[in-house]
Short mmCIF file of C-alpha atoms in Angstrom, two decimals:
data_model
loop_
_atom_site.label_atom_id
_atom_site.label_comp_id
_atom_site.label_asym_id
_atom_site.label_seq_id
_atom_site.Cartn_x
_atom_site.Cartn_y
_atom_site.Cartn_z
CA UNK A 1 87.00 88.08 84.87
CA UNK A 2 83.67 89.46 83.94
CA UNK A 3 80.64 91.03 85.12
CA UNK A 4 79.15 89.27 88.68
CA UNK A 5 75.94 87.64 88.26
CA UNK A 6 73.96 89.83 90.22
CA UNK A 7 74.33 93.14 88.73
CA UNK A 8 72.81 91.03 85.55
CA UNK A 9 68.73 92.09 84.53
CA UNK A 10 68.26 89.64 81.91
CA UNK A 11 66.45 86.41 82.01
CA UNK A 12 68.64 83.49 83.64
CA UNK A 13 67.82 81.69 80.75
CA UNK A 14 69.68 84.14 78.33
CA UNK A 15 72.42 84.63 80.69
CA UNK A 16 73.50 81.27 81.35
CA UNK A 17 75.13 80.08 78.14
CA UNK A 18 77.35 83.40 78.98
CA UNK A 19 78.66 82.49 82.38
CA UNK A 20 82.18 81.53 82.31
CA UNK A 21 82.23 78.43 84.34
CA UNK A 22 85.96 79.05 85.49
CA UNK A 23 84.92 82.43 88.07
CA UNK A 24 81.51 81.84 87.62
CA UNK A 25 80.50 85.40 86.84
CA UNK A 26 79.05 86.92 83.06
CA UNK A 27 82.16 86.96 80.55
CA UNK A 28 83.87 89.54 79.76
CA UNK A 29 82.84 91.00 76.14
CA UNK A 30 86.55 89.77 75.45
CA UNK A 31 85.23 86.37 76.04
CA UNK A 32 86.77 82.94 74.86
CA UNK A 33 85.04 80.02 72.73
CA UNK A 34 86.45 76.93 72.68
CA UNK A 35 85.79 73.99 69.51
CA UNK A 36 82.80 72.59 71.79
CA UNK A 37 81.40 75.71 72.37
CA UNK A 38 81.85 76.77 75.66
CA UNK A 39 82.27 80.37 76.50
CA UNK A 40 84.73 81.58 79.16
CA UNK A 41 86.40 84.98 80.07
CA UNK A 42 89.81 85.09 78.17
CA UNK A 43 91.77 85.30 81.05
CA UNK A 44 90.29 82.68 82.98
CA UNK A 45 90.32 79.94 80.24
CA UNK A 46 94.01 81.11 79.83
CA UNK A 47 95.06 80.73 83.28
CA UNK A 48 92.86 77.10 82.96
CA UNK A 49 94.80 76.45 80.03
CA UNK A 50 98.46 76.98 81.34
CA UNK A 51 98.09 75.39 84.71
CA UNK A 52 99.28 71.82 85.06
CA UNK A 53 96.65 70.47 86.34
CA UNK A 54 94.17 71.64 83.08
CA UNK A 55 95.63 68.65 80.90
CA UNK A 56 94.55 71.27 78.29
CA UNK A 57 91.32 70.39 78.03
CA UNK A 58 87.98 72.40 78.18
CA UNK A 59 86.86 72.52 82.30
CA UNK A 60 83.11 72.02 80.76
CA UNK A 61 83.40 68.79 78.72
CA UNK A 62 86.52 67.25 79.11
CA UNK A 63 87.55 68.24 74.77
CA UNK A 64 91.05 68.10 74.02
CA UNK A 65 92.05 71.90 73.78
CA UNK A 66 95.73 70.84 73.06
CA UNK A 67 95.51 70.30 69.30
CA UNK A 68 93.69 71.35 65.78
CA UNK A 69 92.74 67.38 66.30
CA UNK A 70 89.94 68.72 68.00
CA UNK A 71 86.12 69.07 67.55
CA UNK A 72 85.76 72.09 64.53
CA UNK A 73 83.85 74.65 66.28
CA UNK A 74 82.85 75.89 62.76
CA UNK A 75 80.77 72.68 61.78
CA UNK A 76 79.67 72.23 65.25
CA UNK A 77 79.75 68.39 64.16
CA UNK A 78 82.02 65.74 65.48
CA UNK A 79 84.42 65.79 62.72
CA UNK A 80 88.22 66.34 63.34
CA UNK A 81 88.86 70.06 62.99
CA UNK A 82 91.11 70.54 59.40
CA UNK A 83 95.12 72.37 59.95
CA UNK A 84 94.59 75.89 60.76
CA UNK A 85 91.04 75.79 62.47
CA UNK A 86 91.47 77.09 66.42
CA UNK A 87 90.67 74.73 69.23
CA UNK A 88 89.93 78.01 71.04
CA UNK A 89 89.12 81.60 69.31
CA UNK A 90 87.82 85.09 70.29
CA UNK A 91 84.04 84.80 70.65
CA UNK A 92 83.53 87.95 68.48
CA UNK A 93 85.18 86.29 64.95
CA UNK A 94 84.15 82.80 66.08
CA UNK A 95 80.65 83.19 66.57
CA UNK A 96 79.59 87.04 66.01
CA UNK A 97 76.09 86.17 66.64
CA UNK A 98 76.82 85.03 69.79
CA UNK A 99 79.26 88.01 70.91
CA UNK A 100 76.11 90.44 69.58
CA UNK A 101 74.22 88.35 72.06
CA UNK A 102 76.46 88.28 74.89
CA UNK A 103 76.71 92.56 74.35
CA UNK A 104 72.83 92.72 74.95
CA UNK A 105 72.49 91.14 78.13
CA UNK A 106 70.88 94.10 80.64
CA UNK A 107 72.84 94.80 83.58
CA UNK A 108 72.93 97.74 85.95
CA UNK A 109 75.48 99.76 87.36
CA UNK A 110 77.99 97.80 89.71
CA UNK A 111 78.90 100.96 91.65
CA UNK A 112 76.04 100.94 94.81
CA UNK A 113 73.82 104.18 94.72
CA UNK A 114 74.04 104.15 90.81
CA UNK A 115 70.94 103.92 89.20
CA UNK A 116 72.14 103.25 85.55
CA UNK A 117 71.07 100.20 83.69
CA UNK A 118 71.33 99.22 79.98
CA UNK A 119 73.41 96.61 77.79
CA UNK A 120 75.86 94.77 78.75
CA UNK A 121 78.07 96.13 75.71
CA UNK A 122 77.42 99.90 76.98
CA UNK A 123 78.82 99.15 80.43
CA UNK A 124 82.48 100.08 80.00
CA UNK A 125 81.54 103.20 78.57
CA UNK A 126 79.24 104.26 81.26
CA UNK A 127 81.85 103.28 84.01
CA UNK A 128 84.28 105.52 82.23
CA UNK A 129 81.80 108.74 81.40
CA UNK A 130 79.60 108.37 84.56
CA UNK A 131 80.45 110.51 87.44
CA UNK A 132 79.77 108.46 90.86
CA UNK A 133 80.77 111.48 92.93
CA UNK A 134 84.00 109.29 93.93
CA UNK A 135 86.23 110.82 91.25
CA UNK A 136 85.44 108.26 88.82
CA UNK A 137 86.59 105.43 90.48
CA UNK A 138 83.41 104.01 92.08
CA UNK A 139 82.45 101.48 94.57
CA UNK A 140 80.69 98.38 94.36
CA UNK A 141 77.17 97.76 95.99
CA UNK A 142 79.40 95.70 99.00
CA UNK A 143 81.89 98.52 99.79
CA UNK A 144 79.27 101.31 99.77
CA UNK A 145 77.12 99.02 102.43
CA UNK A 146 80.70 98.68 104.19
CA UNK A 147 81.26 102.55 104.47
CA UNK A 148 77.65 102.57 105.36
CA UNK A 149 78.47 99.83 107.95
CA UNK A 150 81.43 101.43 109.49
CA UNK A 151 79.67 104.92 109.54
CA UNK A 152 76.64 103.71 111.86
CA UNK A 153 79.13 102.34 113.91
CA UNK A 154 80.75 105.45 114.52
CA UNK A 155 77.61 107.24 114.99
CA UNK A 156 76.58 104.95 117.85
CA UNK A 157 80.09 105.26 119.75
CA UNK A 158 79.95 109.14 119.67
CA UNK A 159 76.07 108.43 121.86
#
């Protein structure tokens, strides 16, 4: 699982080739690419992989995942990938372009009240060094307006 889509600030454009279409949210910088080249979070394309239902094949095109029979990813052409090429492979050593990419997307802070933006790739490090007055921890944007929520509530049954 990645990053939701709405803490994203960069174009839609630049952001869409990035969206895992398994959970539908930005992938996670450990992201997945598979011989076709579509990017997923590991862990979703994983999950995809090992259900039964999958057939082991990639849930944006329908390409055999199963087998090094597949479509190279490293030619990009239609050829049938040689012994030893992966039908899927870790975004970063497939395509580091792409994974240098994927790092600059602009995002802000997913913890509500948190003014922080910057790139995508300097997220994790901010979550851990940032100090959201909540020990660390930090709330999303939802459960702050929930705790807002529930504290106007209160309010109005002590009137």
């Amino acid at each position: 699982m990645g990053l939701e889509l709405k803490y994203t600030i960069s174009p839609e454009s630049h952001v869409a080739e990035f969206c895992c279409l398994i959970c539908h949210q930005l992938c996670s910088l450990s992201a997945s690419v598979t011989g076709c080249s579509h990017v997923f979070c590991t862990p979703c394309l994983t999950r995809w992989l090992e259900s039964p239902n999958s057939s082991k094949r990639c849930p944006a095109c329908n390409m055999d995942l199963s087998s090094s029979t597949s479509e190279s990813w490293t030619t990009g052409n239609t050829s049938k990938a040689g012994p030893g090429l992966p039908v899927v492979a870790p975004l970063q050593t497939a395509q580091p372009l792409a994974y240098r990419v994927l790092r600059r997307v602009k995002v802000r802070c997913p913890v509500g009240g948190c003014r922080w933006k910057g790139d995508y790739g300097d997220l994790q490090r901010h979550m851990v060094t940032a100090e959201h007055g909540d020990g660390g921890e930090g709330k999303t944007e939802e459960e702050t307006k929930d705790i807002d929520m529930e504290e106007a509530e209160e309010e109005k049954e002590e009137k």
